[in-house]
Amino acid sequence: MEQQNDCSIQRGQPMRRYPNDYKTEGHSSSLNKAMTNQSQYSNTGRPTVRIAVYLMTGVFLIMEVEQNASAQQIFAIVQSEAELGLTRLALATATPVFALWMCSSQLEVQLRPTHKPIELAAKWSYLVNKYSSHGYDSDEEEPLLYFRRNIFLSRGEEEQIKDTKVLELLYAEARHNVLQGRYACDGPARYASLGALQARIELGPYNAQTHTLAFFRRHRGRFLPHHHASPSLLLGLGLGLGLVGGKGAPEAHLLEQYKRIPNSHNGGAATNANPKKLIRKYLEFCWNLPCYGAAFFQGQIERPVRGLASWITNRDQQVLIAINTSGVYIVDDMQCSLLLGLKYSELSWEMAKPSDENNPDCLPCLFLQFPVRENGARVYKILQVFSRQAIMMDTLISGFADDYRLRQLAGSEGNNDQLLDHPLASATGSFTNKLSKFTLATFDDEGRCIGQMGSWSFQ
């Protein structure tokens, strides 16, 4: 007989739905705030606390757990919740589909099964202060506990999943990352296609009376990333009419795509409009995006500046560093733009600690080296990424790169796997690295520096 878990969900307290902005902005009953102040005890006599676990579908679970409950114990409670319908069969893959994450606006951590979330939440301010930019008030950072996709789940494993409930959770997370600018596409048309699929899934078939251009203009932030959702500043000058709200507006393209999705009927191609199939179609599109399934870290890079401005202006740019089973990517999430993509077969890297660890403005960094062809010759570029999360990135890259090398040695990657794992091969078109956006050093095959930019010139 299996031993009963002392941690248990409070029956009679159904899952609760929360508004998207309530969750994404961190305005919630966080893990700390969700704890009750009154002393309560489990049937073992040990103290318990009440916590919330958030799902990307817009609901959270309230449960009572022991203070020393492990992530694995809490994960088991979420997985067994009847309303979610996550059966063991549905989650049966070599790698667990989901994991518990602890997140705030400045730091996101996937928890190991042995981590103790209550203890981790108690020292979250210390972790934020250690791994985020100085000048941020870490005391205001309170974490949320999430049930999210496991970073170690490969795309190939995910593609084998058929269960509707699991796919719905994966869809909700993919949608969130698309709208937040993390899953960068290569053009507005791709965002319109994804927005149209989302609209069809969530609004049902197109209705000419309801789903007008004015409707999608009001709700553009629900279906389009933030860089498309904000009205153009040129509108105030009367210069943006052709860009926002007109025929060329993103919401107009979204509406046209939405109209083309057929209604569900018996027989014929129209059966492809089945919501379950549309969810899978959305995921299939996202599976081919380079950053899909990545863990995201905060960092900054030196912008290329020429002339006197390089002496008087701090031009560092805030970026996201996305790391998944396929490679490492630099993302400008404000513009929803993928700046650089590197697969493990072409990437060399090294982490460096700050030269003056007592100086809060001296950050750890990652050096990313990769080959390019320049004037017909093979050269190597090095990008310096500054981040207090460099050690976390170095650990994750090391693990994925080792896995990649083992697969290569074992000869387990056929042509299909190579295509699947290539970070730049996608249904969204060929991606071109935007090297002009970076301050880089250039080396030849013999390791001689043949080109320097920005602060590299002083090293």
Tab-separated table of C-alpha atoms in Angstrom:
chain	number	residue	atom	x	y	z
A	1	MET	CA	0.000	0.000	0.000
A	2	GLU	CA	1.304	3.460	-0.893
A	3	GLN	CA	2.088	5.776	1.974
A	4	GLN	CA	-0.355	8.646	2.182
A	5	ASN	CA	1.020	12.103	1.502
A	6	ASP	CA	0.603	14.403	4.476
A	7	CYS	CA	0.382	17.389	2.153
A	8	SER	CA	-3.151	17.651	0.860
A	9	ILE	CA	-5.240	20.063	-1.134
A	10	GLN	CA	-8.074	21.643	0.778
A	11	ARG	CA	-11.172	19.999	-0.622
A	12	GLY	CA	-14.187	22.242	-0.912
A	13	GLN	CA	-11.969	25.078	-2.162
A	14	PRO	CA	-12.248	24.901	-5.946
A	15	MET	CA	-9.668	26.186	-8.353
A	16	ARG	CA	-9.982	29.940	-8.781
A	17	ARG	CA	-9.484	31.916	-11.955
A	18	TYR	CA	-7.379	35.063	-11.953
A	19	PRO	CA	-7.210	37.868	-14.541
A	20	ASN	CA	-4.170	37.721	-16.820
A	21	ASP	CA	-2.906	41.139	-15.759
A	22	TYR	CA	-3.284	40.142	-12.101
A	23	LYS	CA	-0.906	37.259	-12.667
A	24	THR	CA	1.622	38.660	-15.123
A	25	GLU	CA	2.175	41.861	-13.181
A	26	GLY	CA	2.790	39.898	-9.994
A	27	HIS	CA	-0.132	41.511	-8.173
A	28	SER	CA	-1.245	38.407	-6.388
A	29	SER	CA	-1.412	36.583	-3.159
A	30	SER	CA	2.200	35.504	-3.526
A	31	LEU	CA	3.675	32.439	-1.900
A	32	ASN	CA	4.547	34.517	1.146
A	33	LYS	CA	1.205	36.315	1.333
A	34	ALA	CA	-0.751	33.106	0.740
A	35	MET	CA	0.565	31.686	4.000
A	36	THR	CA	-1.887	31.999	6.827
A	37	ASN	CA	-0.748	33.701	10.009
A	38	GLN	CA	-2.640	31.282	12.212
A	39	SER	CA	-0.836	28.164	13.370
A	40	GLN	CA	-2.303	25.027	11.829
A	41	TYR	CA	-1.134	21.449	12.025
A	42	SER	CA	-1.299	18.351	9.846
A	43	ASN	CA	-2.412	14.966	11.092
A	44	THR	CA	1.242	14.299	11.940
A	45	GLY	CA	1.276	17.242	14.334
A	46	ARG	CA	3.627	19.294	12.175
A	47	PRO	CA	2.796	22.933	11.300
A	48	THR	CA	1.161	23.655	7.931
A	49	VAL	CA	0.679	26.709	5.736
A	50	ARG	CA	-1.758	27.572	2.991
A	51	ILE	CA	-0.223	28.324	-0.411
A	52	ALA	CA	-1.357	29.023	-3.970
A	53	VAL	CA	0.006	27.293	-7.072
A	54	TYR	CA	-0.652	29.129	-10.348
A	55	LEU	CA	-1.330	27.586	-13.739
A	56	MET	CA	-0.842	29.409	-17.034
A	57	THR	CA	-4.493	28.737	-17.924
A	58	GLY	CA	-5.614	31.440	-15.522
A	59	VAL	CA	-6.451	29.432	-12.408
A	60	PHE	CA	-4.689	28.793	-9.142
A	61	LEU	CA	-4.984	26.003	-6.621
A	62	ILE	CA	-5.190	26.677	-2.900
A	63	MET	CA	-3.675	23.921	-0.814
A	64	GLU	CA	-2.539	23.321	2.725
A	65	VAL	CA	0.943	21.814	3.020
A	66	GLU	CA	3.515	21.229	5.703
A	67	GLN	CA	6.108	23.969	6.021
A	68	ASN	CA	8.908	21.637	4.966
A	69	ALA	CA	6.981	20.212	1.974
A	70	SER	CA	9.205	19.497	-1.009
A	71	ALA	CA	8.539	20.638	-4.564
A	72	GLN	CA	7.942	17.003	-5.478
A	73	GLN	CA	5.193	16.672	-2.856
A	74	ILE	CA	3.448	19.861	-3.965
A	75	PHE	CA	3.841	18.842	-7.616
A	76	ALA	CA	2.126	15.510	-6.865
A	77	ILE	CA	-0.836	17.313	-5.314
A	78	VAL	CA	-1.296	19.549	-8.370
A	79	GLN	CA	-0.931	16.608	-10.727
A	80	SER	CA	-3.585	14.619	-8.865
A	81	GLU	CA	-6.158	17.430	-8.756
A	82	ALA	CA	-9.273	15.947	-10.340
A	83	GLU	CA	-10.430	19.179	-12.001
A	84	LEU	CA	-7.229	19.331	-14.046
A	85	GLY	CA	-7.673	15.820	-15.389
A	86	LEU	CA	-3.917	15.184	-15.567
A	87	THR	CA	-3.775	11.402	-15.463
A	88	ARG	CA	-0.511	9.503	-15.111
A	89	LEU	CA	-1.021	8.181	-18.632
A	90	ALA	CA	-1.400	11.718	-19.961
A	91	LEU	CA	1.933	12.730	-18.424
A	92	ALA	CA	3.818	9.557	-19.352
A	93	THR	CA	6.973	10.734	-21.124
A	94	ALA	CA	10.650	10.006	-20.454
A	95	THR	CA	11.012	13.538	-19.060
A	96	PRO	CA	8.276	15.041	-16.838
A	97	VAL	CA	6.156	17.432	-18.910
A	98	PHE	CA	5.769	19.980	-16.127
A	99	ALA	CA	7.702	21.264	-13.145
A	100	LEU	CA	7.225	23.745	-10.326
A	101	TRP	CA	8.724	27.189	-10.911
A	102	MET	CA	9.206	30.042	-8.473
A	103	CYS	CA	9.023	33.385	-10.252
A	104	SER	CA	8.946	37.116	-9.736
A	105	SER	CA	9.583	39.969	-12.137
A	106	GLN	CA	13.363	39.815	-11.601
A	107	LEU	CA	14.037	36.103	-11.215
A	108	GLU	CA	12.622	32.786	-12.469
A	109	VAL	CA	13.795	29.423	-11.136
A	110	GLN	CA	12.675	25.908	-12.011
A	111	LEU	CA	12.652	23.975	-8.747
A	112	ARG	CA	14.352	20.642	-8.244
A	113	PRO	CA	12.133	17.928	-6.697
A	114	THR	CA	14.039	18.259	-3.417
A	115	HIS	CA	13.702	22.037	-3.145
A	116	LYS	CA	11.470	23.282	-0.332
A	117	PRO	CA	9.371	26.146	-1.751
A	118	ILE	CA	8.338	27.617	1.618
A	119	GLU	CA	11.958	27.952	2.716
A	120	LEU	CA	12.970	29.308	-0.687
A	121	ALA	CA	10.238	31.934	-0.575
A	122	ALA	CA	11.486	33.121	2.813
A	123	LYS	CA	14.890	34.021	1.365
A	124	TRP	CA	13.645	35.251	-2.005
A	125	SER	CA	14.686	38.850	-1.365
A	126	TYR	CA	18.250	37.681	-0.781
A	127	LEU	CA	18.223	35.679	-4.056
A	128	VAL	CA	16.776	38.600	-6.019
A	129	ASN	CA	19.404	40.922	-4.587
A	130	LYS	CA	22.120	38.434	-5.559
A	131	TYR	CA	20.913	37.616	-9.070
A	132	SER	CA	19.235	40.803	-10.304
A	133	SER	CA	20.425	44.313	-11.127
A	134	HIS	CA	21.357	46.555	-8.237
A	135	GLY	CA	19.107	49.512	-7.645
A	136	TYR	CA	16.009	47.304	-7.649
A	137	ASP	CA	14.127	47.085	-4.360
A	138	SER	CA	14.322	43.352	-3.735
A	139	ASP	CA	12.075	43.674	-0.656
A	140	GLU	CA	9.147	44.306	-2.990
A	141	GLU	CA	9.820	41.099	-4.924
A	142	GLU	CA	7.512	38.356	-3.712
A	143	PRO	CA	7.472	35.090	-5.639
A	144	LEU	CA	4.643	33.118	-7.152
A	145	LEU	CA	4.683	29.339	-7.395
A	146	TYR	CA	3.856	28.135	-10.926
A	147	PHE	CA	3.059	24.800	-12.553
A	148	ARG	CA	4.829	25.223	-15.900
A	149	ARG	CA	6.557	23.374	-18.704
A	150	ASN	CA	9.724	21.517	-17.726
A	151	ILE	CA	12.779	23.164	-19.326
A	152	PHE	CA	14.349	19.710	-19.847
A	153	LEU	CA	11.446	18.369	-21.935
A	154	SER	CA	12.664	18.103	-25.526
A	155	ARG	CA	10.572	19.213	-28.493
A	156	GLY	CA	10.584	15.644	-29.793
A	157	GLU	CA	9.060	14.369	-26.533
A	158	GLU	CA	6.456	17.121	-26.520
A	159	GLU	CA	5.391	16.345	-30.078
A	160	GLN	CA	4.394	12.846	-28.950
A	161	ILE	CA	1.858	14.192	-26.439
A	162	LYS	CA	-1.752	13.565	-27.439
A	163	ASP	CA	-3.690	14.258	-24.243
A	164	THR	CA	-6.014	17.254	-24.568
A	165	LYS	CA	-5.620	18.520	-20.980
A	166	VAL	CA	-1.837	18.528	-21.207
A	167	LEU	CA	-1.892	20.283	-24.579
A	168	GLU	CA	-4.248	22.936	-23.179
A	169	LEU	CA	-1.726	23.769	-20.442
A	170	LEU	CA	1.130	23.867	-22.955
A	171	TYR	CA	-0.946	26.079	-25.268
A	172	ALA	CA	-1.702	28.550	-22.467
A	173	GLU	CA	2.001	28.864	-21.650
A	174	ALA	CA	3.022	29.219	-25.303
A	175	ARG	CA	0.367	31.911	-25.818
A	176	HIS	CA	1.660	33.827	-22.797
A	177	ASN	CA	5.241	33.762	-24.107
A	178	VAL	CA	4.172	34.867	-27.586
A	179	LEU	CA	2.210	37.814	-26.203
A	180	GLN	CA	5.068	38.779	-23.866
A	181	GLY	CA	7.501	38.976	-26.794
A	182	ARG	CA	9.592	36.039	-25.620
A	183	TYR	CA	8.788	33.732	-28.538
A	184	ALA	CA	9.943	36.091	-31.250
A	185	CYS	CA	8.640	35.542	-34.801
A	186	ASP	CA	10.196	36.889	-37.982
A	187	GLY	CA	7.434	39.283	-39.003
A	188	PRO	CA	3.978	40.772	-38.302
A	189	ALA	CA	2.253	38.205	-40.537
A	190	ARG	CA	3.325	35.394	-38.232
A	191	TYR	CA	1.934	37.179	-35.177
A	192	ALA	CA	-1.323	37.748	-37.067
A	193	SER	CA	-1.543	34.020	-37.819
A	194	LEU	CA	-0.996	33.093	-34.193
A	195	GLY	CA	-3.428	35.772	-33.027
A	196	ALA	CA	-6.070	34.478	-35.442
A	197	LEU	CA	-5.644	30.912	-34.177
A	198	GLN	CA	-5.937	32.154	-30.603
A	199	ALA	CA	-9.082	34.125	-31.468
A	200	ARG	CA	-10.673	31.080	-33.111
A	201	ILE	CA	-9.842	28.892	-30.105
A	202	GLU	CA	-11.114	31.389	-27.531
A	203	LEU	CA	-13.911	33.229	-29.370
A	204	GLY	CA	-15.260	30.467	-31.550
A	205	PRO	CA	-16.211	30.885	-35.228
A	206	TYR	CA	-16.074	34.294	-36.883
A	207	ASN	CA	-19.212	36.372	-36.398
A	208	ALA	CA	-19.444	39.406	-38.670
A	209	GLN	CA	-21.691	41.235	-36.210
A	210	THR	CA	-19.365	40.826	-33.225
A	211	HIS	CA	-15.841	40.307	-34.519
A	212	THR	CA	-15.308	43.614	-36.242
A	213	LEU	CA	-12.125	45.588	-36.778
A	214	ALA	CA	-13.200	47.857	-33.916
A	215	PHE	CA	-13.505	44.808	-31.647
A	216	PHE	CA	-9.968	43.635	-32.380
A	217	ARG	CA	-8.662	47.186	-32.082
A	218	ARG	CA	-10.081	47.328	-28.545
A	219	HIS	CA	-8.703	43.904	-27.681
A	220	ARG	CA	-5.460	43.919	-29.636
A	221	GLY	CA	-3.465	43.385	-26.435
A	222	ARG	CA	-5.271	40.092	-25.913
A	223	PHE	CA	-4.225	38.652	-29.270
A	224	LEU	CA	-1.052	40.501	-30.312
A	225	PRO	CA	2.323	41.046	-28.603
A	226	HIS	CA	2.840	44.315	-26.745
A	227	HIS	CA	4.925	45.898	-29.516
A	228	HIS	CA	1.898	45.524	-31.810
A	229	ALA	CA	-0.685	46.199	-29.111
A	230	SER	CA	0.339	49.779	-28.287
A	231	PRO	CA	-1.114	52.495	-30.518
A	232	SER	CA	1.487	54.352	-32.525
A	233	LEU	CA	2.773	57.587	-31.041
A	234	LEU	CA	2.371	59.026	-34.517
A	235	LEU	CA	-1.395	58.918	-34.054
A	236	GLY	CA	-1.178	62.016	-31.895
A	237	LEU	CA	0.305	63.840	-34.861
A	238	GLY	CA	-2.212	62.446	-37.300
A	239	LEU	CA	0.529	60.489	-39.066
A	240	GLY	CA	-0.254	56.945	-37.992
A	241	LEU	CA	-3.636	56.334	-39.588
A	242	GLY	CA	-2.195	53.975	-42.161
A	243	LEU	CA	-0.357	51.985	-39.488
A	244	VAL	CA	-2.860	51.622	-36.675
A	245	GLY	CA	-6.516	50.866	-37.211
A	246	GLY	CA	-6.333	50.991	-41.012
A	247	LYS	CA	-5.964	48.233	-43.598
A	248	GLY	CA	-2.283	47.858	-42.838
A	249	ALA	CA	-2.771	47.611	-39.069
A	250	PRO	CA	-1.778	44.388	-37.283
A	251	GLU	CA	-5.335	43.887	-36.029
A	252	ALA	CA	-6.623	44.162	-39.603
A	253	HIS	CA	-4.294	41.346	-40.691
A	254	LEU	CA	-5.392	39.341	-37.662
A	255	LEU	CA	-9.066	39.792	-38.589
A	256	GLU	CA	-8.460	38.675	-42.184
A	257	GLN	CA	-6.654	35.555	-40.988
A	258	TYR	CA	-9.416	34.863	-38.479
A	259	LYS	CA	-12.092	35.036	-41.191
A	260	ARG	CA	-10.281	32.367	-43.204
A	261	ILE	CA	-10.429	29.727	-40.481
A	262	PRO	CA	-13.377	27.492	-41.421
A	263	ASN	CA	-16.243	26.681	-39.087
A	264	SER	CA	-16.576	23.187	-37.668
A	265	HIS	CA	-18.853	21.011	-39.781
A	266	ASN	CA	-19.184	17.317	-40.270
A	267	GLY	CA	-16.930	16.060	-43.003
A	268	GLY	CA	-14.615	17.927	-45.316
A	269	ALA	CA	-11.679	20.166	-44.530
A	270	ALA	CA	-13.749	22.233	-42.135
A	271	THR	CA	-13.227	19.594	-39.429
A	272	ASN	CA	-9.723	21.076	-39.065
A	273	ALA	CA	-11.400	23.910	-37.121
A	274	ASN	CA	-12.002	21.566	-34.177
A	275	PRO	CA	-10.704	23.471	-31.101
A	276	LYS	CA	-8.482	20.531	-30.074
A	277	LYS	CA	-6.877	20.504	-33.494
A	278	LEU	CA	-6.496	24.284	-33.449
A	279	ILE	CA	-4.675	24.112	-30.120
A	280	ARG	CA	-2.299	21.544	-31.563
A	281	LYS	CA	-1.879	23.690	-34.682
A	282	TYR	CA	-0.907	26.660	-32.488
A	283	LEU	CA	1.622	24.507	-30.649
A	284	GLU	CA	3.018	23.075	-33.893
A	285	PHE	CA	3.712	26.617	-35.025
A	286	CYS	CA	5.388	27.454	-31.707
A	287	TRP	CA	7.451	24.245	-31.696
A	288	ASN	CA	9.273	25.634	-34.720
A	289	LEU	CA	10.090	28.948	-33.047
A	290	PRO	CA	13.752	29.032	-31.962
A	291	CYS	CA	13.074	30.086	-28.360
A	292	TYR	CA	10.292	27.591	-27.690
A	293	GLY	CA	10.545	25.914	-24.300
A	294	ALA	CA	13.436	28.101	-23.159
A	295	ALA	CA	14.305	29.345	-19.703
A	296	PHE	CA	14.757	33.122	-19.771
A	297	PHE	CA	17.426	35.133	-17.975
A	298	GLN	CA	17.972	38.870	-17.689
A	299	GLY	CA	21.149	40.477	-18.963
A	300	GLN	CA	22.595	43.407	-20.858
A	301	ILE	CA	24.859	43.893	-23.846
A	302	GLU	CA	26.927	46.826	-25.053
A	303	ARG	CA	25.353	48.591	-27.993
A	304	PRO	CA	27.616	49.446	-30.931
A	305	VAL	CA	28.257	53.200	-30.734
A	306	ARG	CA	30.563	55.163	-32.983
A	307	GLY	CA	32.153	58.584	-32.607
A	308	LEU	CA	32.143	60.798	-29.529
A	309	ALA	CA	28.964	59.206	-28.204
A	310	SER	CA	30.961	56.128	-27.196
A	311	TRP	CA	32.863	58.280	-24.666
A	312	ILE	CA	29.936	60.011	-23.022
A	313	THR	CA	26.948	57.666	-23.279
A	314	ASN	CA	26.166	54.418	-21.503
A	315	ARG	CA	24.628	52.401	-24.302
A	316	ASP	CA	24.044	49.039	-22.632
A	317	GLN	CA	20.838	47.377	-23.797
A	318	GLN	CA	18.669	45.157	-21.627
A	319	VAL	CA	18.025	41.777	-23.254
A	320	LEU	CA	16.671	38.349	-22.441
A	321	ILE	CA	18.912	35.322	-22.806
A	322	ALA	CA	16.851	32.278	-23.796
A	323	ILE	CA	18.329	28.815	-23.261
A	324	ASN	CA	16.665	25.570	-24.329
A	325	THR	CA	17.618	22.079	-25.464
A	326	SER	CA	18.545	23.426	-28.923
A	327	GLY	CA	20.700	26.452	-28.242
A	328	VAL	CA	21.228	29.919	-26.780
A	329	TYR	CA	19.416	33.034	-28.011
A	330	ILE	CA	19.534	36.775	-27.398
A	331	VAL	CA	16.071	38.346	-27.448
A	332	ASP	CA	14.991	41.980	-27.511
A	333	ASP	CA	11.639	41.374	-25.825
A	334	MET	CA	10.626	45.038	-26.041
A	335	GLN	CA	10.668	44.795	-29.840
A	336	CYS	CA	9.777	41.076	-29.890
A	337	SER	CA	12.903	40.504	-31.946
A	338	LEU	CA	15.374	37.627	-31.997
A	339	LEU	CA	18.834	39.158	-32.324
A	340	LEU	CA	21.088	36.099	-32.189
A	341	GLY	CA	20.644	32.338	-32.271
A	342	LEU	CA	23.442	29.852	-31.592
A	343	LYS	CA	23.140	26.054	-31.644
A	344	TYR	CA	25.356	23.996	-29.380
A	345	SER	CA	27.338	22.557	-32.294
A	346	GLU	CA	28.747	26.028	-33.079
A	347	LEU	CA	28.862	27.617	-29.640
A	348	SER	CA	31.802	28.009	-27.283
A	349	TRP	CA	31.303	29.925	-24.067
A	350	GLU	CA	32.982	30.896	-20.831
A	351	MET	CA	31.751	32.557	-17.675
A	352	ALA	CA	33.864	35.261	-16.043
A	353	LYS	CA	33.498	36.671	-12.558
A	354	PRO	CA	33.770	40.447	-12.080
A	355	SER	CA	37.286	41.784	-11.682
A	356	ASP	CA	36.134	43.757	-8.642
A	357	GLU	CA	33.509	41.743	-6.793
A	358	ASN	CA	33.022	44.554	-4.268
A	359	ASN	CA	31.909	46.950	-6.989
A	360	PRO	CA	28.130	46.617	-7.506
A	361	ASP	CA	28.461	48.006	-11.033
A	362	CYS	CA	30.961	45.300	-12.036
A	363	LEU	CA	28.869	42.358	-13.271
A	364	PRO	CA	29.683	38.732	-14.020
A	365	CYS	CA	29.471	37.926	-17.716
A	366	LEU	CA	29.218	35.215	-20.336
A	367	PHE	CA	31.515	35.243	-23.355
A	368	LEU	CA	29.747	33.616	-26.321
A	369	GLN	CA	31.985	32.641	-29.258
A	370	PHE	CA	30.641	31.536	-32.624
A	371	PRO	CA	31.938	31.225	-36.213
A	372	VAL	CA	30.843	33.376	-39.164
A	373	ARG	CA	32.039	33.891	-42.709
A	374	GLU	CA	33.357	37.380	-43.323
A	375	ASN	CA	34.834	38.472	-46.664
A	376	GLY	CA	35.051	34.844	-47.692
A	377	ALA	CA	37.048	33.785	-44.622
A	378	ARG	CA	35.978	31.925	-41.501
A	379	VAL	CA	36.365	34.095	-38.407
A	380	TYR	CA	35.132	33.928	-34.838
A	381	LYS	CA	32.993	36.526	-33.088
A	382	ILE	CA	32.817	36.958	-29.328
A	383	LEU	CA	29.855	38.595	-27.611
A	384	GLN	CA	30.023	39.660	-23.973
A	385	VAL	CA	26.741	39.355	-22.060
A	386	PHE	CA	26.673	40.966	-18.606
A	387	SER	CA	24.344	39.446	-16.035
A	388	ARG	CA	24.166	38.583	-12.349
A	389	GLN	CA	22.470	35.401	-13.555
A	390	ALA	CA	25.572	34.363	-15.549
A	391	ILE	CA	26.360	31.451	-13.231
A	392	MET	CA	22.835	30.080	-13.649
A	393	MET	CA	23.105	30.368	-17.429
A	394	ASP	CA	26.536	28.732	-17.449
A	395	THR	CA	25.195	25.746	-15.501
A	396	LEU	CA	22.215	25.266	-17.821
A	397	ILE	CA	24.257	25.671	-21.022
A	398	SER	CA	26.825	23.172	-19.721
A	399	GLY	CA	24.132	20.576	-19.104
A	400	PHE	CA	22.486	20.974	-22.499
A	401	ALA	CA	25.825	21.098	-24.343
A	402	ASP	CA	26.941	17.883	-22.611
A	403	ASP	CA	23.673	16.212	-23.621
A	404	TYR	CA	24.220	17.357	-27.191
A	405	ARG	CA	27.742	15.907	-27.278
A	406	LEU	CA	26.546	12.595	-25.824
A	407	ARG	CA	23.863	12.322	-28.494
A	408	GLN	CA	26.452	13.033	-31.160
A	409	LEU	CA	28.802	10.370	-29.777
A	410	ALA	CA	25.977	7.859	-29.543
A	411	GLY	CA	24.977	8.604	-33.116
A	412	SER	CA	21.381	8.976	-31.999
A	413	GLU	CA	20.595	12.017	-34.112
A	414	GLY	CA	19.293	11.206	-37.561
A	415	ASN	CA	18.485	13.777	-40.212
A	416	ASN	CA	15.056	14.456	-38.761
A	417	ASP	CA	16.461	15.111	-35.284
A	418	GLN	CA	19.098	17.427	-36.674
A	419	LEU	CA	16.450	19.450	-38.427
A	420	LEU	CA	14.294	19.475	-35.312
A	421	ASP	CA	17.117	20.615	-33.059
A	422	HIS	CA	18.451	23.275	-35.437
A	423	PRO	CA	17.491	26.522	-33.673
A	424	LEU	CA	17.248	28.475	-36.913
A	425	ALA	CA	15.260	25.969	-38.972
A	426	SER	CA	11.636	26.872	-38.548
A	427	ALA	CA	8.341	27.165	-40.326
A	428	THR	CA	8.545	30.885	-39.642
A	429	GLY	CA	11.242	31.314	-42.256
A	430	SER	CA	15.024	31.515	-42.104
A	431	PHE	CA	16.356	33.680	-39.314
A	432	THR	CA	19.360	35.918	-39.875
A	433	ASN	CA	21.576	36.875	-36.949
A	434	LYS	CA	21.528	40.652	-36.484
A	435	LEU	CA	25.240	41.108	-35.817
A	436	SER	CA	25.040	44.859	-36.427
A	437	LYS	CA	23.125	45.106	-33.123
A	438	PHE	CA	26.129	43.902	-31.108
A	439	THR	CA	29.526	45.112	-29.966
A	440	LEU	CA	31.796	42.218	-30.945
A	441	ALA	CA	35.429	41.195	-31.027
A	442	THR	CA	36.688	39.261	-34.062
A	443	PHE	CA	39.386	36.573	-34.080
A	444	ASP	CA	40.951	34.532	-36.863
A	445	ASP	CA	41.528	30.758	-36.921
A	446	GLU	CA	44.816	31.161	-35.088
A	447	GLY	CA	43.295	33.137	-32.238
A	448	ARG	CA	44.593	36.568	-33.249
A	449	CYS	CA	42.291	39.504	-32.570
A	450	ILE	CA	41.608	41.152	-35.918
A	451	GLY	CA	38.721	43.432	-34.965
A	452	GLN	CA	37.528	45.304	-31.887
A	453	MET	CA	34.529	47.473	-31.090
A	454	GLY	CA	33.428	49.579	-28.138
A	455	SER	CA	34.975	48.655	-24.798
A	456	TRP	CA	36.778	45.738	-26.451
A	457	SER	CA	39.178	48.365	-27.842
A	458	PHE	CA	40.418	49.105	-24.328
A	459	GLN	CA	41.065	45.465	-23.333
